Short mmCIF file of C-alpha atoms in Angstrom, two decimals:
data_model
loop_
_atom_site.label_atom_id
_atom_site.label_comp_id
_atom_site.label_asym_id
_atom_site.label_seq_id
_atom_site.Cartn_x
_atom_site.Cartn_y
_atom_site.Cartn_z
CA MET A 1 -6.71 -25.14 -23.86
CA LYS A 2 -5.82 -21.93 -22.24
CA ALA A 3 -4.52 -22.00 -18.67
CA ASN A 4 -6.68 -20.84 -15.53
CA ILE A 5 -5.63 -17.12 -14.76
CA THR A 6 -4.68 -16.80 -10.98
CA THR A 7 -3.73 -13.77 -8.79
CA ASN A 8 -0.09 -14.65 -9.79
CA HIS A 9 -0.30 -14.28 -13.43
CA ILE A 10 -1.85 -10.69 -12.75
CA ARG A 11 1.22 -9.92 -10.73
CA VAL A 12 3.72 -11.35 -13.31
CA TYR A 13 1.94 -9.29 -16.05
CA LYS A 14 1.89 -6.17 -14.10
CA LEU A 15 5.76 -6.22 -13.26
CA LEU A 16 6.58 -7.31 -16.60
CA SER A 17 7.11 -3.65 -17.87
CA PHE A 18 9.08 -2.40 -14.62
CA LEU A 19 12.53 -3.29 -15.58
CA PRO A 20 12.97 -4.24 -19.33
CA ASN A 21 16.31 -5.69 -19.12
CA GLU A 22 16.04 -7.36 -15.97
CA ASN A 23 12.33 -8.23 -15.72
CA LEU A 24 12.84 -11.81 -15.26
CA ASN A 25 15.26 -12.04 -12.37
CA PHE A 26 13.36 -8.91 -10.89
CA ILE A 27 10.00 -10.84 -10.89
CA CYS A 28 11.90 -14.03 -9.72
CA ASN A 29 13.03 -12.22 -6.57
CA PHE A 30 10.16 -10.02 -5.98
CA LEU A 31 7.56 -12.95 -6.13
CA LYS A 32 10.00 -15.35 -4.66
CA MET A 33 9.37 -17.74 -7.49
CA ASN A 34 11.85 -19.68 -9.52
CA LYS A 35 12.67 -18.84 -13.12
CA GLN A 36 11.00 -21.90 -14.41
CA ASN A 37 7.67 -21.15 -12.93
CA VAL A 38 7.71 -17.30 -14.16
CA ILE A 39 8.30 -18.28 -17.46
CA LEU A 40 5.47 -20.84 -17.34
CA TYR A 41 3.19 -17.98 -16.10
CA ILE A 42 4.43 -15.63 -18.81
CA LYS A 43 3.57 -18.24 -21.46
CA GLN A 44 0.25 -18.85 -20.23
CA ILE A 45 -0.54 -15.31 -20.27
CA TYR A 46 0.63 -14.85 -23.94
CA SER A 47 -1.71 -17.76 -24.73
CA TYR A 48 -4.45 -15.19 -24.45
CA ILE A 49 -2.96 -13.46 -27.42
CA ASN A 50 -1.40 -16.44 -29.26
CA GLU A 51 -1.96 -20.09 -28.37
CA ASP A 52 1.02 -21.08 -30.32
CA ASN A 53 4.12 -20.11 -28.23
CA SER A 54 6.29 -23.08 -28.72
CA SER A 55 8.59 -21.67 -31.22
CA VAL A 56 8.55 -17.81 -29.94
CA LEU A 57 11.55 -16.67 -27.89
CA ILE A 58 10.72 -15.59 -24.43
CA ASN A 59 11.75 -12.09 -25.03
CA GLU A 60 9.44 -11.63 -27.90
CA ILE A 61 6.55 -13.17 -25.90
CA ILE A 62 7.06 -10.43 -22.93
CA GLU A 63 7.58 -7.82 -25.60
CA LYS A 64 4.05 -8.57 -27.31
CA ILE A 65 2.47 -9.23 -23.68
CA VAL A 66 3.85 -5.62 -22.78
CA SER A 67 2.89 -3.88 -25.79
CA SER A 68 -1.13 -5.21 -25.14
CA PRO A 69 -2.11 -3.11 -22.23
CA GLU A 70 -5.89 -4.07 -22.79
CA LEU A 71 -5.02 -7.56 -22.07
CA ILE A 72 -5.06 -7.15 -18.39
CA ASP A 73 -9.06 -6.64 -18.83
CA VAL A 74 -9.18 -10.18 -20.06
CA LEU A 75 -7.11 -11.81 -17.44
CA LYS A 76 -8.99 -10.19 -14.84
CA GLU A 77 -12.10 -11.64 -16.43
CA LYS A 78 -10.60 -15.02 -16.35
CA GLN A 79 -9.25 -15.17 -13.03
CA ILE A 80 -10.25 -17.84 -10.91
CA PHE A 81 -9.33 -18.38 -6.93
CA THR A 82 -6.30 -20.14 -6.02
CA ARG A 83 -6.10 -22.00 -2.49
CA GLU A 84 -4.25 -19.08 -1.10
CA ASP A 85 -7.24 -16.69 -2.21
CA ARG A 86 -9.71 -19.03 -0.84
CA ILE A 87 -8.00 -19.13 2.58
CA PHE A 88 -7.80 -15.02 2.53
CA TYR A 89 -11.20 -14.93 1.26
CA ILE A 90 -12.85 -17.19 4.01
CA ILE A 91 -11.00 -15.38 6.84
CA LEU A 92 -12.22 -12.22 5.60
CA LYS A 93 -15.69 -13.56 5.59
CA LEU A 94 -15.22 -15.02 9.13
CA LEU A 95 -14.11 -11.48 10.38
CA ARG A 96 -16.92 -9.66 8.87
CA ASP A 97 -20.20 -12.11 9.11
CA HIS A 98 -18.66 -14.31 12.10
CA LYS A 99 -20.78 -17.10 10.49
CA VAL A 100 -20.27 -18.85 7.00
CA ASN A 101 -22.41 -21.37 5.10
CA LEU A 102 -20.14 -23.95 3.69
CA ASN A 103 -22.88 -24.97 1.04
CA ALA A 104 -22.86 -21.40 -0.33
CA LEU A 105 -19.25 -20.94 -0.03
CA SER A 106 -18.23 -24.00 -1.89
CA THR A 107 -20.89 -23.06 -4.59
CA ALA A 108 -19.76 -19.53 -4.90
CA LEU A 109 -15.76 -20.76 -5.21
CA HIS A 110 -16.65 -23.53 -7.49
CA ILE A 111 -14.99 -26.21 -5.48
CA SER A 112 -16.15 -29.52 -3.66
CA ARG A 113 -16.88 -29.51 0.13
CA ARG A 114 -13.88 -31.69 0.31
CA THR A 115 -11.55 -29.14 -1.10
CA LEU A 116 -13.21 -26.61 1.25
CA ASN A 117 -12.75 -28.77 4.18
CA ASP A 118 -8.99 -28.92 3.25
CA ASP A 119 -9.17 -25.10 2.92
CA LEU A 120 -10.59 -25.00 6.45
CA ILE A 121 -7.39 -26.61 8.07
CA ALA A 122 -5.34 -23.89 6.72
CA VAL A 123 -7.61 -21.14 7.69
CA LYS A 124 -7.54 -22.62 11.28
CA LYS A 125 -3.79 -22.71 11.57
CA CYS A 126 -3.89 -18.85 10.17
CA LEU A 127 -6.25 -18.00 12.98
CA THR A 128 -3.91 -19.48 15.80
CA HIS A 129 -1.91 -16.67 15.20
CA TYR A 130 -4.51 -14.35 16.64
CA ASN A 131 -5.74 -17.11 19.41
CA LEU A 132 -8.79 -17.60 17.16
CA ASN A 133 -10.78 -20.33 16.28
CA ILE A 134 -13.49 -21.97 13.91
CA PHE A 135 -16.36 -24.26 15.29
CA SER A 136 -18.92 -26.32 13.09
CA ILE A 137 -22.67 -25.43 13.48
CA PRO A 138 -24.84 -28.05 12.67
CA SER A 139 -26.83 -27.66 9.42
CA LYS A 140 -25.46 -24.04 9.16
CA GLY A 141 -21.44 -23.89 8.52
CA ILE A 142 -18.83 -22.42 10.60
CA GLU A 143 -18.50 -19.78 13.31
CA LEU A 144 -15.43 -17.92 14.38
CA ARG A 145 -14.95 -17.41 17.97
CA GLY A 146 -12.26 -15.71 20.26
CA ASN A 147 -11.66 -12.60 22.39
CA ILE A 148 -13.04 -9.27 20.89
CA GLU A 149 -9.84 -7.68 21.01
CA ASP A 150 -7.87 -10.58 19.22
CA THR A 151 -10.59 -10.57 16.66
CA ARG A 152 -10.18 -6.98 16.12
CA THR A 153 -6.31 -7.65 15.69
CA CYS A 154 -6.68 -10.10 13.22
CA ALA A 155 -9.30 -7.91 11.24
CA LEU A 156 -6.61 -5.09 11.14
CA SER A 157 -4.12 -7.20 10.00
CA TYR A 158 -6.19 -8.86 6.92
CA LEU A 159 -7.99 -5.86 6.00
CA PHE A 160 -4.73 -4.12 5.51
CA LYS A 161 -3.50 -6.94 3.48
CA PHE A 162 -6.79 -6.75 1.33
CA LEU A 163 -6.35 -3.16 0.97
CA VAL A 164 -2.81 -3.43 -0.27
CA GLU A 165 -3.44 -6.34 -2.74
CA PHE A 166 -6.62 -5.27 -3.64
CA ASN A 167 -6.10 -4.66 -7.54
CA GLU A 168 -4.85 -8.06 -8.00
CA LEU A 169 -7.16 -10.13 -6.12
CA PRO A 170 -10.17 -12.08 -7.83
CA THR A 171 -13.07 -9.73 -8.66
CA LEU A 172 -15.65 -11.60 -6.66
CA MET A 173 -13.60 -10.95 -3.55
CA THR A 174 -12.94 -7.47 -4.19
CA LYS A 175 -16.58 -6.81 -5.13
CA ASP A 176 -17.86 -8.40 -2.31
CA TYR A 177 -16.02 -6.52 0.33
CA ILE A 178 -15.84 -3.06 -1.60
CA ASP A 179 -19.72 -3.25 -1.13
CA PHE A 180 -19.47 -3.89 2.30
CA PHE A 181 -17.05 -1.26 3.00
CA GLU A 182 -19.16 1.33 1.36
CA LYS A 183 -22.10 0.71 3.37
CA ASN A 184 -19.94 0.73 6.76
CA MET A 185 -17.86 3.85 6.02
CA TYR A 186 -18.59 7.53 5.97
CA LYS A 187 -18.55 8.84 2.48
CA ASN A 188 -15.77 11.09 3.05
CA LEU A 189 -13.51 8.56 4.84
CA ASN A 190 -10.92 8.41 2.01
CA ASN A 191 -10.73 11.91 1.34
CA ASP A 192 -10.63 12.66 5.19
CA ILE A 193 -7.42 10.08 5.24
CA ASP A 194 -5.88 11.60 2.36
CA TYR A 195 -6.19 15.05 3.81
CA PHE A 196 -5.13 14.16 7.10
CA VAL A 197 -1.76 11.93 5.74
CA ASN A 198 -0.90 14.76 3.42
CA THR A 199 -1.14 17.74 5.74
CA PHE A 200 0.25 16.27 9.11
CA GLU A 201 2.87 14.55 7.05
CA PHE A 202 2.13 10.98 7.71
CA ASP A 203 3.10 9.95 4.15
CA LEU A 204 6.78 9.00 4.83
CA PHE A 205 5.97 5.35 3.85
CA ILE A 206 3.66 3.86 1.57
CA ASN A 207 0.39 2.63 2.17
CA ASN A 208 -0.03 4.61 5.31
CA LYS A 209 -3.52 5.95 3.99
CA LYS A 210 -4.50 2.06 3.63
CA LEU A 211 -3.47 1.25 7.03
CA ILE A 212 -5.17 4.06 8.72
CA LYS A 213 -8.18 2.96 6.70
CA SER A 214 -8.09 -0.48 8.08
CA LEU A 215 -7.69 1.07 11.83
CA TYR A 216 -11.00 3.06 11.10
CA ILE A 217 -13.14 0.27 9.79
CA VAL A 218 -12.14 -2.17 12.41
CA TYR A 219 -12.23 0.55 15.67
CA ALA A 220 -14.80 3.09 14.70
CA SER A 221 -18.24 2.71 16.22
CA ASN A 222 -21.68 4.44 15.63
CA SER A 223 -22.49 3.87 19.39
CA TYR A 224 -22.62 6.60 22.05
CA LYS A 225 -19.35 5.72 23.66
CA GLU A 226 -16.85 8.87 23.69
CA LYS A 227 -15.02 9.46 20.50
CA ILE A 228 -11.73 11.32 19.96
CA LYS A 229 -14.01 14.22 18.27
CA ASP A 230 -15.49 14.68 21.78
CA LEU A 231 -11.78 15.75 23.48
CA SER A 232 -11.18 19.32 24.53
CA LEU A 233 -8.14 20.85 23.22
CA ASN A 234 -5.98 20.10 26.50
CA GLU A 235 -7.26 16.73 26.34
CA PHE A 236 -6.29 16.24 22.79
CA LYS A 237 -2.55 17.60 23.51
CA ASN A 238 -2.14 15.04 26.45
CA TYR A 239 -2.94 11.94 23.99
CA PHE A 240 -1.28 13.30 21.17
CA LYS A 241 1.63 15.08 22.60
CA GLU A 242 4.39 12.52 20.78
CA ILE A 243 2.51 12.87 17.43
CA PHE A 244 1.81 16.33 16.36
CA THR A 245 4.18 19.44 17.08
CA SER A 246 2.76 22.59 19.09
CA LYS A 247 2.26 24.29 15.84
CA GLN A 248 -0.05 21.72 14.75
CA PHE A 249 -2.29 20.76 17.63
CA GLU A 250 -5.09 23.29 16.87
CA LYS A 251 -5.47 22.30 13.41
CA ALA A 252 -5.24 18.54 14.02
CA HIS A 253 -7.74 19.07 17.11
CA LYS A 254 -10.19 20.82 14.52
CA PHE A 255 -9.52 18.02 11.88
CA PHE A 256 -10.44 15.28 14.38
CA GLN A 257 -13.77 17.14 15.64
CA ILE A 258 -14.99 17.39 11.86
CA SER A 259 -13.79 14.47 10.27
CA SER A 260 -14.71 10.93 9.85
CA LEU A 261 -11.36 9.99 11.77
CA GLY A 262 -12.82 11.67 15.02
CA ASN A 263 -15.65 8.79 15.17
CA LEU A 264 -12.85 6.65 16.33
CA CYS A 265 -13.66 5.33 20.16
CA LEU A 266 -11.74 6.93 22.84
CA GLU A 267 -11.09 3.22 24.43
CA TYR A 268 -9.12 2.55 21.03
CA ILE A 269 -7.08 5.83 21.01
CA ASN A 270 -3.64 4.04 21.89
CA PHE A 271 -4.29 1.94 18.98
CA LEU A 272 -4.51 5.02 16.71
CA ILE A 273 -1.61 6.57 18.31
CA LEU A 274 0.38 3.42 17.79
CA THR A 275 -0.61 3.34 14.36
CA LEU A 276 0.37 6.86 13.63
CA LYS A 277 3.67 6.14 15.41
CA PHE A 278 4.39 3.19 12.93
CA CYS A 279 3.41 5.58 9.97
CA ASN A 280 5.95 8.12 10.90
CA GLY A 281 8.67 5.66 11.92
CA SER A 282 8.71 6.75 15.39
CA LEU A 283 7.21 3.69 16.89
CA LYS A 284 10.33 1.53 18.39
CA LYS A 285 10.93 -1.42 20.23
CA GLU A 286 12.33 -0.74 23.66
CA ASN A 287 15.91 -1.94 24.50
CA ILE A 288 16.61 -2.81 21.09
CA SER A 289 19.88 -0.87 19.38
CA LEU A 290 19.69 -0.55 15.53
CA LYS A 291 23.26 0.85 14.99
CA ASN A 292 24.60 -2.14 13.34
CA ASP A 293 21.32 -2.41 10.78
CA LEU A 294 22.19 1.61 10.36
CA HIS A 295 25.72 0.80 9.56
CA THR A 296 24.60 -2.02 7.31
CA ILE A 297 22.08 0.01 5.41
CA LYS A 298 24.64 3.20 4.91
CA ASN A 299 27.10 0.32 3.05
CA ILE A 300 24.22 -1.10 0.95
CA PHE A 301 23.74 2.59 -0.26
CA HIS A 302 27.43 2.96 -0.83
CA ASN A 303 27.58 -0.07 -2.67
CA VAL A 304 25.39 1.49 -5.40
CA GLY A 305 27.20 4.70 -5.26
CA LEU A 306 25.16 6.84 -3.07
CA LYS A 307 26.22 8.67 0.09
CA VAL A 308 24.01 8.78 2.73
CA SER A 309 24.82 11.61 5.11
CA GLN A 310 21.92 11.92 7.36
CA ASP A 311 20.50 9.41 9.78
CA ASN A 312 17.22 10.82 10.99
CA PHE A 313 15.27 9.09 8.13
CA LEU A 314 17.13 6.12 8.02
CA GLU A 315 16.45 5.53 11.52
CA LYS A 316 12.69 6.20 11.25
CA PHE A 317 12.97 3.44 8.25
CA LEU A 318 14.62 1.12 10.23
CA HIS A 319 12.15 1.54 13.11
CA ARG A 320 9.47 0.68 10.54
CA ILE A 321 10.78 -2.36 8.80
CA ASN A 322 12.04 -3.72 11.90
CA ILE A 323 8.75 -3.76 13.37
CA ALA A 324 6.90 -4.66 10.20
CA SER A 325 9.20 -7.88 9.62
CA ASN A 326 9.13 -9.21 13.36
CA GLN A 327 5.09 -8.48 13.52
CA SER A 328 3.93 -10.09 10.70
CA LEU A 329 5.90 -12.96 9.39
CA PHE A 330 2.94 -15.14 9.10
CA LEU A 331 1.02 -12.62 7.08
CA SER A 332 3.09 -11.48 4.04
CA MET A 333 1.87 -8.75 1.83
CA ILE A 334 2.61 -8.16 -1.94
CA ASP A 335 2.70 -4.70 -2.77
CA LEU A 336 2.74 -3.35 -6.18
CA SER A 337 1.98 0.31 -5.54
CA PHE A 338 5.46 1.39 -6.61
CA LEU A 339 4.49 0.71 -10.11
CA ASN A 340 2.17 3.98 -9.95
CA LEU A 341 5.32 6.21 -9.81
CA ASN A 342 6.88 7.23 -13.05
CA LEU A 343 10.88 6.39 -12.16
CA ASN A 344 13.82 6.29 -14.71
CA ILE A 345 15.69 3.14 -15.19
CA LYS A 346 18.68 3.78 -13.34
CA ILE A 347 16.56 4.34 -10.17
CA LYS A 348 14.58 0.98 -10.69
CA LEU A 349 17.95 -0.74 -11.03
CA GLU A 350 19.63 0.85 -7.97
CA CYS A 351 16.54 0.20 -5.92
CA TYR A 352 16.30 -3.10 -6.92
CA GLN A 353 19.71 -3.75 -5.68
CA ILE A 354 19.06 -2.12 -2.41
CA PHE A 355 15.94 -4.36 -2.13
CA ILE A 356 17.65 -7.64 -2.60
CA GLU A 357 20.29 -6.88 -0.02
CA LEU A 358 17.98 -5.52 2.73
CA ARG A 359 15.58 -8.51 2.05
CA LYS A 360 18.41 -10.80 3.34
CA ILE A 361 17.87 -8.93 6.73
CA TYR A 362 14.32 -8.04 6.76
CA TYR A 363 12.37 -10.82 4.82
CA ASN A 364 8.90 -8.68 4.80
CA ILE A 365 10.42 -5.43 3.56
CA GLN A 366 8.29 -3.61 1.13
CA PHE A 367 9.85 -2.75 -2.30
CA SER A 368 7.88 0.81 -2.36
CA ASN A 369 9.42 1.99 0.93
CA VAL A 370 13.02 1.10 -0.47
CA ILE A 371 12.02 3.54 -3.43
CA TYR A 372 11.08 6.03 -0.93
CA ILE A 373 14.13 5.98 1.07
CA TYR A 374 16.18 5.87 -2.27
CA LEU A 375 14.34 9.13 -3.19
CA TRP A 376 14.65 10.80 -0.09
CA ASN A 377 18.54 9.98 -0.25
CA LEU A 378 18.40 12.34 -3.30
CA ASN A 379 17.75 15.54 -1.36
CA ARG A 380 19.49 18.61 -2.33
CA ASN A 381 20.53 21.59 -0.19
CA ASN A 382 19.97 25.27 -0.78
CA LEU A 383 16.50 24.86 -2.27
CA LYS A 384 15.26 27.66 -4.39
CA GLU A 385 12.05 29.37 -4.11
CA THR A 386 9.54 28.06 -6.93
CA ILE A 387 6.42 29.45 -8.84
CA ASN A 388 3.71 29.00 -11.49
CA THR A 389 3.83 25.32 -12.11
CA ILE A 390 1.46 22.98 -9.90
CA VAL A 391 2.29 19.38 -9.27
CA VAL A 392 -0.78 17.15 -9.09
CA PHE A 393 -0.48 14.05 -6.70
CA LYS A 394 -2.00 11.15 -5.09
CA ASP A 395 0.48 9.07 -2.92
CA LEU A 396 3.54 11.13 -3.50
CA PRO A 397 4.88 11.67 -0.13
CA LYS A 398 5.30 15.08 1.26
CA PHE A 399 9.00 14.89 2.11
CA LEU A 400 9.79 14.46 -1.26
CA HIS A 401 7.94 17.69 -2.54
CA PRO A 402 11.03 20.11 -1.91
CA VAL A 403 13.10 17.38 -3.32
CA ILE A 404 11.40 17.41 -6.44
CA LYS A 405 10.97 21.33 -6.61
CA ASN A 406 14.53 21.85 -6.42
CA SER A 407 15.43 19.03 -8.98
CA PHE A 408 13.00 19.77 -11.52
CA LEU A 409 14.09 23.38 -11.56
CA LEU A 410 17.80 22.35 -12.27
CA LYS A 411 16.86 19.83 -14.67
CA GLU A 412 14.07 21.04 -16.81
CA ASN A 413 14.04 24.92 -15.79
CA ILE A 414 10.70 24.96 -14.71
CA LYS A 415 9.36 26.34 -11.40
CA ILE A 416 7.06 24.54 -9.13
CA SER A 417 4.69 26.60 -7.03
CA GLN A 418 2.99 23.90 -5.13
CA PHE A 419 1.92 20.35 -4.88
CA VAL A 420 -2.32 20.06 -5.19
CA ARG A 421 -4.00 16.56 -4.41
CA TYR A 422 -5.82 15.10 -7.42
CA LEU A 423 -9.06 15.48 -5.57
CA ASP A 424 -8.54 19.51 -5.55
CA ILE A 425 -7.72 20.06 -9.19
CA ASP A 426 -11.12 21.32 -10.15
CA LEU A 427 -10.72 24.23 -7.52
CA TYR A 428 -7.69 25.37 -9.52
CA VAL A 429 -9.00 25.03 -12.72
CA LEU A 430 -12.30 26.97 -11.87
CA ASN A 431 -10.02 29.97 -10.90
CA LYS A 432 -9.06 30.24 -14.22
CA GLU A 433 -5.32 31.22 -13.74
CA ASN A 434 -2.69 30.31 -16.11
CA TYR A 435 -1.46 27.25 -14.29
CA PHE A 436 0.89 24.61 -15.68
CA PHE A 437 -0.29 20.99 -14.35
CA ILE A 438 2.21 18.30 -14.06
CA THR A 439 2.49 15.01 -12.14
CA PHE A 440 5.15 12.30 -11.43
CA GLU A 441 2.50 9.54 -10.81
CA ASN A 442 0.45 7.29 -13.10
CA LEU A 443 -2.79 9.07 -11.98
CA ASN A 444 -4.96 7.88 -15.41
CA LEU A 445 -6.79 11.50 -15.37
CA GLU A 446 -5.82 11.99 -19.09
CA ASN A 447 -9.70 11.73 -20.28
CA LYS A 448 -10.84 14.36 -17.54
CA TYR A 449 -7.71 16.44 -17.33
CA SER A 450 -6.02 16.06 -20.61
CA PHE A 451 -3.86 19.33 -19.75
CA ILE A 452 -1.98 17.39 -17.19
CA LYS A 453 1.69 16.70 -18.14
CA TYR A 454 3.30 13.35 -17.15
CA TYR A 455 6.87 13.38 -16.14
CA SER A 456 9.30 10.61 -15.01
CA LEU A 457 10.39 10.91 -11.32
CA SER A 458 14.02 10.97 -12.34
CA LEU A 459 15.73 13.15 -9.80
#
């Protein structure tokens, strides 16, 4: 009999091909599991290819799994809720609906009321971190109660976690909430956020788009309250003086006037400002010196043969991970977005070494952000003017564009003229000019845009 597939099976499957010669150790460290459990997960995944794995070496099993890309569809179809998934799901439902019918919930999750009652104990414990609680309603179920601002803070945290882990969560959970989000968000929200993050350079760290999206969902309102889009240019400058440069103010003000983000209520503008500071690494704790941490990070880089000569980005990186590690110890996230980048083995191994050392200090540090800081450190001076080739991107941060330009010219003798969001490809195709399109991400656009050539991000 085949084992039930859980969220961790999905994660293990996706991580298996990241570091071919170090996959077991990497997965153990990344998912904080012991080796025996990881091997068990791998064998259970393999049972969906071949039930008899008793005499097959683990390396052979891994090789067969990695060579079966269609297996992910089978695993997702068989995926069930773990206790952790159920707790997460219940909290999201409470945050969205405020009331939950327990009979309907136990039926949907295929669990007994006794099991559900045990889950609710854990739900209560999680909600106490936000000063929230749940109460029983006779013959109806349970109800979420607490201060509205505490509820919003909790919703922001859990929505962000949901969006980060979306692709690995059970289908019932993701379908339920995507349907809800699509009904309650403006059609162009994703495109607006994508444009905003890229244009105003808030892509310094991974998942900033998802964080801003979560903020919008929680704090946007269709009421007649004053919104950010109602601000005059001078009022806008006064609020955002620490966010945008003098050259950006007019363009940013116009963006908020016509975009979905402009619908954020003015009473919550400080939450947006704090979020944007967190996104670009300028949000920091007062009266806390990170000089020792800065020295430590430099030494960690030196240990893998990389010399860090500038402190500016490192300081932003430290502000980000310092706040994240201290504010979200009770809500960890497993971010697999780094799998979308095409990286060579050298980069992967060195980022892995840096990650292991940094996590000794920052428990919740994201591997994706370690990759970003690593790639930033490969920057070279005297960048050359480039033309002809277009790089198509989705999440490739803007600070890497000049790095890639110069490196690609030196290594491939190919000149890059500009970087274009994947949503805007058609505009360039329609112009019928002789462009050469390339990408450094796993965009899965081959069916529609077979002319895009995929390259490894080996700078």
